[in-house]
Structure formats: structure tokens, C-alpha cells
Amino acid sequence: MILFNSLAFIFLFLPLTLAVFWLLRTKKLRYAWVVVMGYFFYCLWDYRFALLLLGSALLNFLMAKYIYRHSLRKQKHNDGNDDDERNCGKGFKSERLKSERSGCLKRNIAIAFAITIDLALLGFFKYYNFAAGMANSLLPLLGIGPGAGAGLGLPILNIILPLGISFYTFQSISYIIDVYSGKTRPAGSFLEFMCYISFIPQILSGPIVRYDEMRPSLEAIDNSPDSSKFYKGINLFVLGLAKKVIIADTISALISPMIIGHSSLTTITAWIAAIGYAFQLYFDFSGYTDMALGIGCFFALELPKNFNSPYKALNISDFWRRWHMSLTRWVNDYLFLPLTLSGKGITKPKILIASLLTMLILGVWHGAGWTFMLFGLYHGIMLVLYQLTKKGYDKLPALVRRILTFIIVVVGFVIFRSDSIAMLIDLLGRMFSFTGGMPFFNLRLVLLLAALVISSILSFFFKNTNEIEYHFYARSWALAIVMAFIFVICVIAMGRAEVAFLYYQF
Amino acid sequence: MSITRAEKKHEKRFLCLFLISSAIMILLIISANIIINPRSEFGTTIFKPLIRHARSEKIEMMKALPERPELIVLGSSNSMKLNCSLITSLTGESCFNAAVDAARIEDYYALLSYIIEDLGFKPKTLILGLNIEAFSDSLEIDPRLISEKRLYSKIEKPILPPEIGIIIDSMSPYYLIDSFTVLKYTLVGYPAESSHYEKDGQGVYDQWDSEIAAGNFSLEEELGASINNFVARLRYMNAVSHERKAYLEKILDTAKNGEMKVLMFIPTTHSSGIEVLKKETKYSEMRDELKRYLEGLKEEYDFTYIDASEASLYGGNPDGFYDVSHINGKNAEMIIRKMIAQYNEEHPQNQLMPKTPIDTSYSTTVTRLASPEVV
């Protein structure tokens, strides 16, 4: 497997892929090349799971086509094109009632089938062992199964989690729901759809792109190279690389021993480690996203932004609008809104329950484990508390709200980082027990504090990479040299060791 | 938003400048590393490197020998303590210890080929210290072998020039620090050498020996300092490399054709190192695979080998070490004695025997080596 932050990717894979891409002239050839290289990139990790990716893509493409074919009524699209409506709602005209009902049923079956298969695959690879372990240990206690304590005997399998499965499954589900609900048309060809699913920059860790966000770029894939896209791409890629290899990996090297040896942390060092992890996670994942967006620009395929200075958030709701935005949008559109809009009217208790449930699912999306569940539940509770205290809370000074939100987020990431409940209890116990006195200031701690100060300044006071206007035309020569310098520093820093992106594991 | 022609021009200028500046900066760094050559990997000699080039040094030492040695020791740095005076006293054959740092099997082959073909030596006996990592399927050819052209010419070249790998590896913060350290030492003077080679090629660890003599040597500290580097060599090893097996077979073919006696041993690792290796690497499987392979080879070739991978296997001192992989003289002596005894037992008609019944010529060296005991 080659990572974005590897010399092989930067100096070999990417230039070669781009060179051939821009040499090819037709839409079909460019689609095919992006797909071939996307699969090759994926196969460098494990070729066996490329078939799963292909199978999943084929299923969703065919089902979306089928659903679209059985749409009957006309409606206005988001893109302004008249087309068949796909809503299976009220108002069928009486003369067409029978055939429409039949089409509606077929579409409902098709979407249910596709989503069930998608979720079943995700469930099996990601959650089976956790669920089996839980069933084996918990159900006998409730008197279910062959004798208390004996367990149900569900086998624990040696399952490898296919890389990127959480991302491409959610992407596929969004595609099929959007086609069903009429928000988008299905992809013109299987090649185009595969290009959307297996596009190199987002195949492993997102962003979770909706088809209608990427369609304009995909349809214009045969355009000539655009220097402004390369301009933006280089800036995004270099800044993302710097976030990852200079900031995140440095913090990681300094805090990992502290987190592994958490039993010896004092209150102060526990907080330092927790804040360090929050910054590591942000710079790691947002660095990855910037690089992905930058690579997308090189192919003239624009991806949506995924971070918007999350640590500048004033409340927890604001935080989730700024952190992993593509996932938040997904759970908002496909979970929270349907839950809130279901039944009669929108009531406050319904919103609160929907928030709690949505965040729980968002937590579990990250992985099978009690700590991920708790992470989701914790954020759900924080969202509910915010909704309940909103009037008073929003009157607090902005600085206080920002600090409070950051503390809530840091505690949330402690839950997220903990390998077990025991580790979580120990870490939180240390953070809130106010014991241990001042830490011994060695070089490592000084370096870590310096890294945290720099990270804080960058996170709280600087514009993020998406906000920066990439048009310093008057000083393009100076910017080019500065970017080249940062790039070379990154290349040297990469010589320490290749550290995988944290979100690869999800 | 429409982009004007002027803006396009700026963007293109940015792209060109970015690419050119990056290329120039990278080339400058690579050039500086090649010129300074802090790790003896590029063959340039303008500055004195931080790491000695054992391969070049041993070649020069062999060229300066007054007489051709009859017994050659080949191995990595953990075979450097094999004492040639002792070996000569036990075998009656003049000896040179040609072990070099971080040796892989191709190093052994290259050195043996050079010794026979270029120096014209006709050794009667070979002693090989077979490190497990010397057969690694993940470690590259050591850069110091590549930079020593007299030896590198003896082995098969990989498809991609290995110099590319060395240059890529030099793009690291640690390498740059080493280059700066060389510049600093050039200005303020180098510290005293921590080790040297005797005329017979045996390694002497001056710094450790003086610390032992002064009573301030801490084996625990040295184990802690050396364990990570040592474990790293085996971390990605998944099998005994076929290419490296082929090199060993070529050595054995050469020995067979030259009617040389061959004695081998698996060098010793400190128990704390083995413990970590067993947890973090496939050490046990690799050692077993290597032993199975050697057993298999015995059907075709005539050689003696002992497993000395743990001190207990030859009655050595479990703490007779300088660090995790470097044994002291006493343990080295026990390995030599056990190996020769086993050879003589297996070859009653062709024994290795001293020229005189009691040869004490090695005794002074042994005394000197034995005194700084690391216990």
C-alpha cells in the first residue's frame, strides 16, 4: 500500500497517473484511466478486496438504473432539467394508478435490496466480530442461548476490514437514495460511476462525496488542463502534506508514548496528551483531506471540503458543521432529517431523540467498539444539552463558548482514542482527579508544548486551507518559492517514517 | 468568475517556479549529502564520515598483510570479536577476521570473491557467522557494499540501480543531522574513535573496554540504546531470502571447489533482545527456517555449524555482551572452541589441529580480552 505521504506516491504514482490522464483526450479513456489507477491504488493494499469494491459498485449502479427506469412522473431537477420524478408519494393519476403502483413497488424493493446488501457487507466486515462477541457474552445472561455463561457459540472470525469500506458504502447509499428521491440522475455509464466511487483521492478516507456534487466535474472530464486548478491543487496538496508530516506526525511521536503509558500520567500530562491527540487527529485528517482535494484539482475533479476550522466552533452543533463535514452532511440528510420528519409534525423531543440516535450511529460508523458507541452517545448528549440550554449558552462571550466547546471536543476525543473502557476510565480519572502536581520538564515535554502552542495558533487564529484565497497573483513567484520550501521540508520529514493516516482504520 | 490572461500567466509562472525551486532544493540537499557522505555510503572522501567503512578498511588491511592468511572469518560486526590468535593456536592456520558491519550474505560472497580473485589468497578454512538478518527478504544491499566498487563488482546487480535507494534514504532529517554533525566535527575536531581493528581484523571496542576497566560500564543502558536498531533489522523479515540463500550456496560451491573447510555459527543475541524479537518480529520462525535450511544443505555440502544464537547453547555468560548483539571476548572464545571441537568430532580424518601441541601465542590477547569482562 502506498500512502499520499510517501515518496513513491508523490514522485512516481501521482506524476505518472496525471501524465497519462492528461495525454488521453476522450471522456471514456479518461474515465477508464482514473478507474484503472484507482483500482491499482486499492490493489496495492489488498487485491482481494478490489473485487468487493467492484461488486458493490456494480450492484449500486444497476439498482440505481433500475430505480430510475421505474420512475414515472415528471419533475424539475436540482440541475434544472426536466425528467421523470422518482417519488413514490401521493397524487397518482387514476388512469396510471396501477402501473405506477407496480413501478413504485419495484423501486422500493430495489432500493431496499441495494441498501440491505450495502449495509450487510459493511456490517459483516466491520461489526460481525463485535456483535458476535457481545452476543456470546451478553445473551446467556438474559437467559437466551444454551445455558448462562456458556455463550451462544457464535464463531469469532479472522476478518480483515476492507480499506475505505465505510466511505464507499456511505457514498453508494447516498447515490442510490438520491436517485430514488429524484435529487440526481443516475450516472451515464458504469465507467463514470466507477470513476465516482474509486477516484484515487477519496477511495480510502473520503470525503464522502454525493454524486451530484461530483457530476459536473465528471461530465467535464475531457476538458483541457486548467492552470488555475493546478495552482489551487499544489497549494492544497503542499499545505495538507505539511499538516500531516510536519505537525500531526510530530505530535503523534510525542504523545503516543504518553497515551500508551497512560497509567503514569498526572492530571496535567493527561490533559496535555488529550489536547495533543485532538490536534493530531485534526491535522492528520484535515491534512489528508487537503491532499485529497489537491489531487482532485490535478485531475480537474473537484471534491467538497471536509473541514472548516472546527476548533473555532462556538458550540457542539457548530463543531459538527465544521468537522468531517461530508459525514455530518450524510448523517444529517439520510438519518437525522428522515427521523425528524417522520410521523406527525416536528416536535422538540423528536429532534432531541433524533440527535441522540444520529450521533450514536455516527459514533458506531467509526468502528465496532464500546468506546465508539460512547463517543457517539457523548456527542449526542452534548447536542441535546446544547439544544436545551441554547438560549442561555448563546449569550456567553464568544471566547468562553469557544473554550467550552474545545474542552467538550477534547474529552470526546479521549473517548474516541481509548482502546477500552478501562483505559477510558483511567484517562478520564486522571484528567479530572487533579492530582500528580507539576510534570517534570524534559526536552520531550517542551517540544510537545511548543507543538501544541503552534497547533493552537494555527487552529484558533489562522484561516484554514479552504479559506485561504489562492490568488496571490502579484507575488506568485514568492508564494511558489515558499510552497516549494515547505514541500521540501515535508519530503525530508517523510524520511522519519511513513505514518498511516488515522482515518484509514475507519 | 472569469480568469484574465494576466492571471493565467501568474498561475503558469507559479507552477514553473514551484517545480523548478523544489527540484533545485532537493538536488542541493542530495548533493550536500553525497559530498559530505556522513555514513560512508556514497564513496566520496572529502570529509571524514561518522561511520567507518569497514569494508574498505578490511580490504586495505588484507592487502597490507605480510603473508596470506589460511583461515578467513566472514560475518557481521557480531563476529568481529572472534580472536584470530586463539583460532590460529587451535587450528594451526594463520587467520584474518574479515567481518564487516551490517553484513548480509552478499557481503560475505563479495569479500570471499575479492580475497580469492583479486588478492590471490587461497584459504584452507572459512568461518562464517551467519546472522539471521543476513538472510532477510526485506533488507536491501548495504549501501557501504554498493559504495565499495571493488566488492560491489562481485555481486549480481539489482534491476533498479541501488544508488537511487541510497539517495532516497538520504532525504531524511536524521541523515541531514549526520551531515551537519560532520561539518561541525570538521570545524571543531572529531571525538576520539570508539573502536579500532587489530592487524588480524579483530574488532576492539576501545570506549566500552575503557568504561569496563573504569567500572562505569552499564550493560543495561547499552541494551536499551541498541535494542530498537537491532529489532528494526528483523521487523519486516518474513522469510529466508532465496537470493541470499543462493549467495550462501555460491560460497559453499567456492569452498568445495577450493577444498576449504567450512565452519558456521549463528551469532548470539542477548536474552533481552531475543525476548523483544520474539514479541515484535518473526525471529523464532526465521531462526528455525534458517536452521532447517542449513540442515538441508548438509546433504550436499560438507560443513559444520553450531547454533550459538543464545549464550546458554554453548555455556556462555548470559551477560557477556557489550550491547544486545555484540558479545565479549570470552563468549567469542567459547563459540570458537565449541565450533572447532564439533568440526573435529565430525571430521576425525581431517581435523583442525594446532601446529605445536601447546600453543600459547594467543594467551596475551585472550588475557587482554578477558579482563574487561562484562558481567
Tab-separated table of N, CA and C in Angstrom, chain B residues 20 122 153 155 211 234 321 329 348 366:
chain	number	residue	atom	x	y	z
B	20	ILE	N	10.514	24.115	-10.383
B	20	ILE	CA	11.963	24.355	-10.501
B	20	ILE	C	12.586	24.548	-9.116
B	122	LYS	N	44.513	-18.161	-0.915
B	122	LYS	CA	43.917	-19.492	-1.091
B	122	LYS	C	43.573	-20.049	0.280
B	153	SER	N	31.417	-5.023	-7.447
B	153	SER	CA	31.553	-5.622	-8.778
B	153	SER	C	31.423	-7.149	-8.736
B	155	ILE	N	29.098	-8.921	-7.090
B	155	ILE	CA	27.740	-9.474	-6.893
B	155	ILE	C	26.815	-9.089	-8.048
B	211	GLU	N	35.454	1.898	29.610
B	211	GLU	CA	34.366	2.058	30.596
B	211	GLU	C	34.323	0.857	31.532
B	234	LEU	N	15.084	-6.861	11.867
B	234	LEU	CA	14.290	-8.080	11.665
B	234	LEU	C	12.796	-7.814	11.552
B	321	PHE	N	28.188	-9.479	27.170
B	321	PHE	CA	27.869	-8.671	25.984
B	321	PHE	C	28.334	-7.225	26.175
B	329	GLY	N	34.837	-10.988	24.450
B	329	GLY	CA	35.863	-11.934	24.021
B	329	GLY	C	35.698	-13.321	24.602
B	348	PRO	N	36.928	-36.704	11.827
B	348	PRO	CA	38.090	-37.286	12.537
B	348	PRO	C	39.316	-37.448	11.635
B	366	VAL	N	44.122	-13.066	24.742
B	366	VAL	CA	42.965	-13.584	25.470
B	366	VAL	C	42.867	-12.909	26.832
